[in-house]
C-alpha positions as a Markdown table, in Angstrom:
| # | Residue | x | y | z |
|---|---|---|---|---|
| 1 | Met | 0.2 | -0.1 | -0.1 |
| 2 | Ser | 1.5 | 3.3 | -1.1 |
| 3 | Val | 0.5 | 6.8 | -0.7 |
| 4 | Val | 1.7 | 9.8 | -3.0 |
| 5 | Val | 2.0 | 13.4 | -2.4 |
| 6 | Leu | 0.6 | 15.9 | -5.0 |
| 7 | Thr | 0.4 | 19.4 | -5.2 |
| 8 | Gly | -2.9 | 21.1 | -6.6 |
| 9 | Ala | -3.2 | 24.1 | -8.8 |
| 10 | Asp | -4.6 | 26.1 | -5.5 |
| 11 | Gly | -0.9 | 25.4 | -3.7 |
| 12 | Gly | -2.7 | 22.8 | -1.4 |
| 13 | Ala | -1.1 | 19.6 | -0.3 |
| 14 | Arg | -2.9 | 16.7 | -1.9 |
| 15 | Leu | -2.5 | 13.0 | -1.0 |
| 16 | Gly | -2.8 | 10.4 | -3.7 |
| 17 | His | -3.5 | 6.6 | -3.3 |
| 18 | Thr | -2.8 | 3.1 | -5.1 |
| 19 | Ala | -5.4 | 1.2 | -3.6 |
| 20 | Pro | -9.6 | 1.8 | -2.6 |
| 21 | Met | -8.9 | 1.3 | 0.9 |
| 22 | Asp | -6.0 | 4.2 | 1.1 |
| 23 | Met | -8.4 | 7.0 | 0.4 |
| 24 | Ser | -10.3 | 6.7 | 4.1 |
| 25 | Leu | -6.8 | 6.5 | 5.9 |
| 26 | Val | -5.4 | 9.4 | 3.5 |
| 27 | Met | -8.3 | 11.7 | 4.0 |
| 28 | Leu | -8.3 | 11.4 | 8.0 |
| 29 | Val | -5.1 | 12.9 | 8.2 |
| 30 | Pro | -5.9 | 16.4 | 7.3 |
| 31 | Ala | -9.4 | 16.0 | 9.1 |
| 32 | Leu | -7.5 | 15.1 | 12.4 |
| 33 | Val | -5.1 | 18.0 | 11.9 |
| 34 | Ala | -8.0 | 20.4 | 11.2 |
| 35 | Leu | -9.8 | 19.1 | 14.1 |
| 36 | Phe | -7.0 | 19.4 | 16.3 |
| 37 | Ala | -6.2 | 22.8 | 15.6 |
| 38 | Leu | -9.7 | 23.9 | 15.4 |
| 39 | Met | -10.1 | 22.5 | 19.1 |
| 40 | Val | -6.8 | 24.7 | 20.5 |
| 41 | Gly | -8.5 | 27.6 | 18.7 |
| 42 | Gly | -11.9 | 27.4 | 20.1 |
| 43 | Ala | -10.3 | 26.8 | 23.7 |
| 44 | Leu | -8.2 | 29.6 | 23.0 |
| 45 | Gln | -10.8 | 31.7 | 22.0 |
| 46 | Arg | -13.1 | 31.0 | 24.9 |
| 47 | Val | -10.4 | 32.2 | 27.2 |
| 48 | Ser | -8.9 | 35.0 | 25.5 |
| 49 | Gly | -11.5 | 36.2 | 22.8 |
| 50 | Met | -9.9 | 35.0 | 19.8 |
| 51 | Gly | -7.7 | 32.0 | 18.5 |
| 52 | Val | -10.3 | 29.9 | 15.8 |
| 53 | Gly | -9.5 | 32.5 | 12.8 |
| 54 | Met | -5.7 | 33.0 | 14.1 |
| 55 | Ile | -5.0 | 28.9 | 14.3 |
| 56 | Ala | -7.3 | 27.8 | 11.5 |
| 57 | Gly | -6.6 | 30.4 | 8.8 |
| 58 | Pro | -2.7 | 29.5 | 8.4 |
| 59 | Thr | -3.5 | 25.5 | 9.1 |
| 60 | Leu | -6.1 | 25.1 | 6.9 |
| 61 | Ser | -4.4 | 27.0 | 3.9 |
| 62 | Leu | -1.3 | 24.7 | 4.6 |
| 63 | Leu | -3.5 | 21.6 | 4.1 |
| 64 | Leu | -6.1 | 22.8 | 1.2 |
| 65 | Gly | -4.2 | 26.0 | -0.3 |
| 66 | Pro | -4.9 | 29.7 | 0.6 |
| 67 | Val | -8.0 | 30.2 | -1.1 |
| 68 | Ala | -10.2 | 27.2 | 0.1 |
| 69 | Gly | -8.3 | 26.8 | 3.2 |
| 70 | Val | -9.2 | 30.4 | 4.4 |
| 71 | Ser | -12.9 | 29.8 | 3.2 |
| 72 | Leu | -13.2 | 27.0 | 5.5 |
| 73 | Ala | -11.4 | 28.9 | 8.2 |
| 74 | Asn | -13.9 | 31.6 | 7.7 |
| 75 | Val | -17.0 | 28.9 | 8.3 |
| 76 | Ala | -15.0 | 27.5 | 11.4 |
| 77 | Ala | -14.9 | 31.2 | 12.4 |
| 78 | Val | -18.7 | 31.9 | 12.2 |
| 79 | Val | -19.8 | 28.6 | 14.1 |
| 80 | Ser | -17.6 | 29.2 | 17.1 |
| 81 | Ala | -18.3 | 33.0 | 16.9 |
| 82 | Val | -22.2 | 32.2 | 17.1 |
| 83 | Leu | -21.9 | 29.7 | 20.0 |
| 84 | Leu | -19.4 | 32.6 | 21.9 |
| 85 | Phe | -21.5 | 35.3 | 21.3 |
| 86 | Ala | -24.6 | 33.6 | 23.1 |
| 87 | Leu | -22.3 | 32.8 | 26.2 |
| 88 | Leu | -21.2 | 36.5 | 26.3 |
| 89 | Arg | -23.5 | 38.6 | 24.8 |
| 90 | Arg | -24.2 | 40.6 | 28.0 |
| 91 | His | -20.5 | 42.0 | 27.8 |
| 92 | Val | -20.8 | 43.2 | 24.4 |
| 93 | Asp | -19.8 | 46.7 | 23.6 |
| 94 | Trp | -22.4 | 47.7 | 20.9 |
| 95 | Gly | -20.9 | 51.2 | 20.6 |
| 96 | Arg | -18.0 | 50.0 | 19.6 |
| 97 | Phe | -19.2 | 47.1 | 17.3 |
| 98 | Leu | -21.4 | 49.7 | 15.4 |
| 99 | Arg | -18.2 | 51.9 | 14.9 |
| 100 | Leu | -16.0 | 49.1 | 13.6 |
| 101 | Ala | -18.9 | 47.1 | 11.5 |
| 102 | Pro | -19.2 | 49.2 | 8.4 |
| 103 | Leu | -15.3 | 49.5 | 7.7 |
| 104 | Leu | -15.3 | 45.6 | 8.3 |
| 105 | Ile | -17.4 | 45.5 | 5.1 |
| 106 | Val | -15.3 | 47.6 | 3.2 |
| 107 | Gly | -12.1 | 45.7 | 4.0 |
| 108 | Ser | -13.7 | 42.6 | 3.0 |
| 109 | Phe | -14.8 | 43.5 | -0.4 |
| 110 | Ala | -10.7 | 45.0 | -0.9 |
| 111 | Gly | -9.8 | 41.7 | 0.4 |
| 112 | Ala | -11.9 | 39.5 | -2.1 |
| 113 | Trp | -10.9 | 41.6 | -4.9 |
| 114 | Ala | -6.9 | 40.9 | -3.7 |
| 115 | Val | -8.3 | 37.0 | -3.9 |
| 116 | Arg | -9.4 | 37.1 | -7.2 |
| 117 | Ser | -6.7 | 39.2 | -8.9 |
| 118 | Leu | -3.5 | 37.4 | -7.1 |
| 119 | Asp | -2.2 | 33.8 | -8.0 |
| 120 | Val | -1.8 | 31.4 | -5.5 |
| 121 | His | 2.0 | 31.7 | -4.4 |
| 122 | Ala | 1.4 | 35.6 | -4.2 |
| 123 | Leu | -2.1 | 34.9 | -1.9 |
| 124 | Glu | 0.4 | 32.8 | 0.2 |
| 125 | Val | 2.9 | 35.5 | 0.6 |
| 126 | Leu | 0.3 | 38.2 | 1.2 |
| 127 | Leu | -1.1 | 35.7 | 3.7 |
| 128 | Gly | 1.9 | 34.8 | 5.9 |
| 129 | Gly | 3.2 | 38.6 | 5.6 |
| 130 | Ser | 0.1 | 40.3 | 6.8 |
| 131 | Val | -0.3 | 37.9 | 9.6 |
| 132 | Leu | 3.0 | 38.6 | 10.6 |
| 133 | Val | 3.0 | 42.0 | 10.7 |
| 134 | Ala | -0.1 | 42.3 | 12.5 |
| 135 | Ile | 1.2 | 40.0 | 15.1 |
| 136 | Ala | 4.5 | 42.2 | 15.4 |
| 137 | Ala | 1.9 | 45.1 | 16.0 |
| 138 | Ser | -0.2 | 43.1 | 18.6 |
| 139 | Leu | 2.9 | 41.9 | 20.8 |
| 140 | Gly | 4.3 | 45.5 | 21.2 |
| 141 | Leu | 4.2 | 48.4 | 18.6 |
| 142 | Gln | 0.6 | 49.1 | 20.0 |
| 143 | Arg | 1.8 | 50.1 | 23.0 |
| 144 | Arg | 3.5 | 53.1 | 21.4 |
| 145 | Phe | 0.5 | 55.3 | 20.8 |
| 146 | Thr | -2.9 | 55.9 | 22.2 |
| 147 | Ala | -5.9 | 55.6 | 19.9 |
| 148 | Ser | -9.1 | 58.0 | 20.1 |
| 149 | Gly | -11.8 | 59.0 | 18.0 |
| 150 | Ser | -13.1 | 57.5 | 14.8 |
| 151 | Ala | -10.1 | 57.4 | 12.6 |
| 152 | Pro | -8.5 | 54.3 | 14.9 |
| 153 | Ala | -11.5 | 52.5 | 14.6 |
| 154 | Ala | -12.0 | 53.1 | 11.1 |
| 155 | Leu | -8.7 | 52.0 | 10.0 |
| 156 | Ala | -8.5 | 48.9 | 12.7 |
| 157 | Gly | -12.2 | 47.8 | 11.3 |
| 158 | Thr | -10.9 | 48.1 | 7.5 |
| 159 | Ala | -7.6 | 46.1 | 8.3 |
| 160 | Ala | -9.7 | 43.4 | 10.1 |
| 161 | Gly | -12.0 | 42.8 | 7.3 |
| 162 | Phe | -9.1 | 42.8 | 4.9 |
| 163 | Met | -6.8 | 40.1 | 6.6 |
| 164 | Asn | -10.1 | 38.1 | 7.7 |
| 165 | Thr | -11.0 | 37.8 | 3.9 |
| 166 | Thr | -7.5 | 37.3 | 2.7 |
| 167 | Ala | -6.3 | 35.3 | 5.4 |
| 168 | Ala | -9.0 | 34.6 | 8.2 |
| 169 | Val | -7.2 | 36.3 | 10.7 |
| 170 | Ala | -8.7 | 39.7 | 12.1 |
| 171 | Gly | -7.7 | 39.4 | 15.8 |
| 172 | Pro | -4.2 | 40.8 | 15.5 |
| 173 | Ala | -5.9 | 44.3 | 14.0 |
| 174 | Leu | -8.4 | 44.6 | 16.6 |
| 175 | Ala | -5.9 | 43.6 | 19.5 |
| 176 | Val | -3.5 | 46.5 | 18.4 |
| 177 | Tyr | -7.0 | 49.0 | 18.5 |
| 178 | Ala | -8.1 | 47.4 | 21.8 |
| 179 | Val | -4.6 | 47.9 | 23.4 |
| 180 | Ala | -4.1 | 51.6 | 22.2 |
| 181 | Ser | -7.5 | 52.3 | 22.9 |
| 182 | Arg | -7.4 | 50.9 | 26.8 |
| 183 | Trp | -10.4 | 48.7 | 26.0 |
| 184 | Glu | -11.1 | 46.8 | 28.7 |
| 185 | Gln | -10.3 | 43.0 | 28.2 |
| 186 | Arg | -13.8 | 41.4 | 29.3 |
| 187 | Ser | -15.6 | 43.6 | 27.2 |
| 188 | Trp | -13.1 | 43.3 | 24.0 |
| 189 | Ala | -13.4 | 39.5 | 24.1 |
| 190 | Ala | -17.3 | 39.6 | 24.3 |
| 191 | Thr | -17.6 | 42.2 | 21.5 |
| 192 | Leu | -15.0 | 40.7 | 19.2 |
| 193 | Gln | -17.8 | 37.6 | 18.9 |
| 194 | Pro | -20.4 | 39.6 | 17.0 |
| 195 | Ile | -17.4 | 41.3 | 15.0 |
| 196 | Phe | -15.9 | 37.8 | 14.0 |
| 197 | Leu | -19.6 | 36.6 | 13.1 |
| 198 | Leu | -20.0 | 39.8 | 10.8 |
| 199 | Ala | -16.5 | 39.6 | 9.1 |
| 200 | Asn | -16.6 | 36.0 | 8.8 |
| 201 | Leu | -19.8 | 36.1 | 7.1 |
| 202 | Thr | -19.0 | 39.0 | 5.2 |
| 203 | Ser | -15.9 | 37.6 | 4.0 |
| 204 | Leu | -17.6 | 34.3 | 2.7 |
| 205 | Ala | -20.3 | 36.5 | 1.3 |
| 206 | Thr | -17.9 | 38.7 | -1.0 |
| 207 | Lys | -15.7 | 36.1 | -2.3 |
| 208 | Ser | -18.7 | 34.0 | -3.4 |
| 209 | Leu | -19.6 | 37.4 | -5.3 |
| 210 | Phe | -16.2 | 37.3 | -6.6 |
| 211 | Gly | -16.4 | 33.8 | -7.4 |
| 212 | Thr | -13.2 | 33.2 | -5.2 |
| 213 | Ala | -14.8 | 31.3 | -2.2 |
| 214 | Val | -13.5 | 27.9 | -3.3 |
| 215 | Pro | -11.4 | 27.6 | -6.6 |
| 216 | Ala | -12.9 | 25.2 | -9.2 |
| 217 | Gly | -11.6 | 21.8 | -8.9 |
| 218 | Val | -10.8 | 21.7 | -5.4 |
| 219 | Asp | -12.8 | 19.4 | -3.7 |
| 220 | Val | -13.1 | 19.2 | 0.3 |
| 221 | His | -13.7 | 15.7 | 1.5 |
| 222 | Trp | -16.9 | 15.4 | 4.2 |
| 223 | Thr | -14.5 | 14.3 | 6.8 |
| 224 | Val | -12.7 | 17.8 | 6.7 |
| 225 | Trp | -16.1 | 19.9 | 6.9 |
| 226 | Thr | -17.1 | 17.9 | 9.7 |
| 227 | Ala | -13.8 | 18.7 | 11.7 |
| 228 | Val | -14.2 | 22.4 | 10.4 |
| 229 | Val | -18.1 | 22.1 | 12.1 |
| 230 | Val | -17.3 | 20.5 | 15.4 |
| 231 | Gly | -13.7 | 21.4 | 16.0 |
| 232 | Gly | -14.4 | 24.9 | 17.1 |
| 233 | Pro | -17.3 | 24.2 | 19.3 |
| 234 | Ile | -15.7 | 21.3 | 21.2 |
| 235 | Gly | -12.6 | 23.6 | 22.0 |
| 236 | Val | -15.0 | 26.4 | 23.3 |
| 237 | Leu | -16.5 | 23.6 | 25.9 |
| 238 | Ile | -13.0 | 23.0 | 26.8 |
| 239 | Gly | -11.9 | 26.3 | 27.2 |
| 240 | Ser | -15.0 | 27.1 | 29.4 |
| 241 | Arg | -13.5 | 24.4 | 31.7 |
| 242 | Ile | -10.3 | 25.9 | 31.8 |
| 243 | Ala | -11.2 | 29.4 | 31.5 |
| 244 | Pro | -11.1 | 30.2 | 35.7 |
| 245 | Arg | -7.5 | 28.6 | 35.8 |
| 246 | Val | -5.9 | 30.3 | 32.6 |
| 247 | Asn | -4.5 | 33.7 | 32.2 |
| 248 | Pro | -6.0 | 35.3 | 29.0 |
| 249 | Ser | -3.1 | 37.4 | 28.0 |
| 250 | Arg | -1.1 | 33.9 | 28.2 |
| 251 | Ala | -3.9 | 32.2 | 26.0 |
| 252 | Arg | -3.8 | 35.1 | 23.6 |
| 253 | Leu | 0.1 | 34.9 | 23.5 |
| 254 | Leu | -0.3 | 31.4 | 22.3 |
| 255 | Ala | -2.7 | 31.8 | 19.8 |
| 256 | Ile | -0.3 | 34.6 | 18.3 |
| 257 | Cys | 2.8 | 32.3 | 18.5 |
| 258 | Val | 0.8 | 29.3 | 16.6 |
| 259 | Ala | -0.5 | 31.6 | 14.0 |
| 260 | Gly | 2.9 | 33.2 | 13.6 |
| 261 | Val | 4.5 | 29.6 | 12.9 |
| 262 | Gly | 1.6 | 28.9 | 10.4 |
| 263 | Ala | 2.1 | 32.3 | 8.9 |
| 264 | Ser | 5.8 | 31.7 | 8.5 |
| 265 | Val | 5.4 | 28.4 | 6.5 |
| 266 | Ala | 3.0 | 30.1 | 3.9 |
| 267 | Leu | 4.8 | 32.8 | 3.8 |
| 268 | Ala | 8.0 | 30.9 | 2.8 |
| 269 | Arg | 6.2 | 28.6 | 0.6 |
| 270 | Gly | 5.0 | 31.4 | -1.1 |
| 271 | Ile | 7.9 | 32.9 | -1.6 |
| 272 | Val | 9.6 | 29.6 | -2.7 |
| 273 | Gly | 6.9 | 29.5 | -5.4 |
| 274 | Leu | 7.4 | 32.6 | -6.5 |
| 275 | Leu | 11.1 | 32.2 | -7.4 |
| 276 | Ala | 10.6 | 29.0 | -8.7 |
């Protein structure tokens, strides 16, 4: 029994097989990887406010390519945001949400245009590079300035919408704004959930409008779809049990570090593809 590694036109890894029995074993690998990543992301999002998109975006992009992977990460983020919004809705700051929401949509349209216009390797460079830049900002650059007024909120909303559509990672841009505007952690974590819900639904809608939600010829196996749908909620339930014993800032730092690893791999693969 043998397994052959193939590369799809969208840049994602594909696993071929030489016998009918191989297929079920082969398809379990990406499904299990996706399930684990989304469980970790769901637990971190329950504890710190963000995590599903930051981990699912780079991970699923490496498994399925930057277009299909990000779209499935958008789906996973919708499921987790709905569940967490139900749990945290009492602490949502609707005023801040309404300031950020319109620019999320603007940024999403710009991101959908980029997904349609760029080739696979350029998208990987954009995905990896934008995530790393946002992570660098969320880890310290935001402490060098104070944000007030509508302009910083507009910039954060636009950047989050763009990054969510191209990379499924809106959290770092919003983390920069949260720290710079002195946004209280509990309110920020709760308000992120309707923001993530709107951002990911908008990302899926704009990419569908541009015909770039899932590239032609990409067939996502049902086991991967199942992992995408159930992984986040399982992680949220785990996170609910451990949240009282985990420091939210450390959980957020862990999510950022994991996202950074995936983004670095995507960036390197994109650069190699462009130079090949």
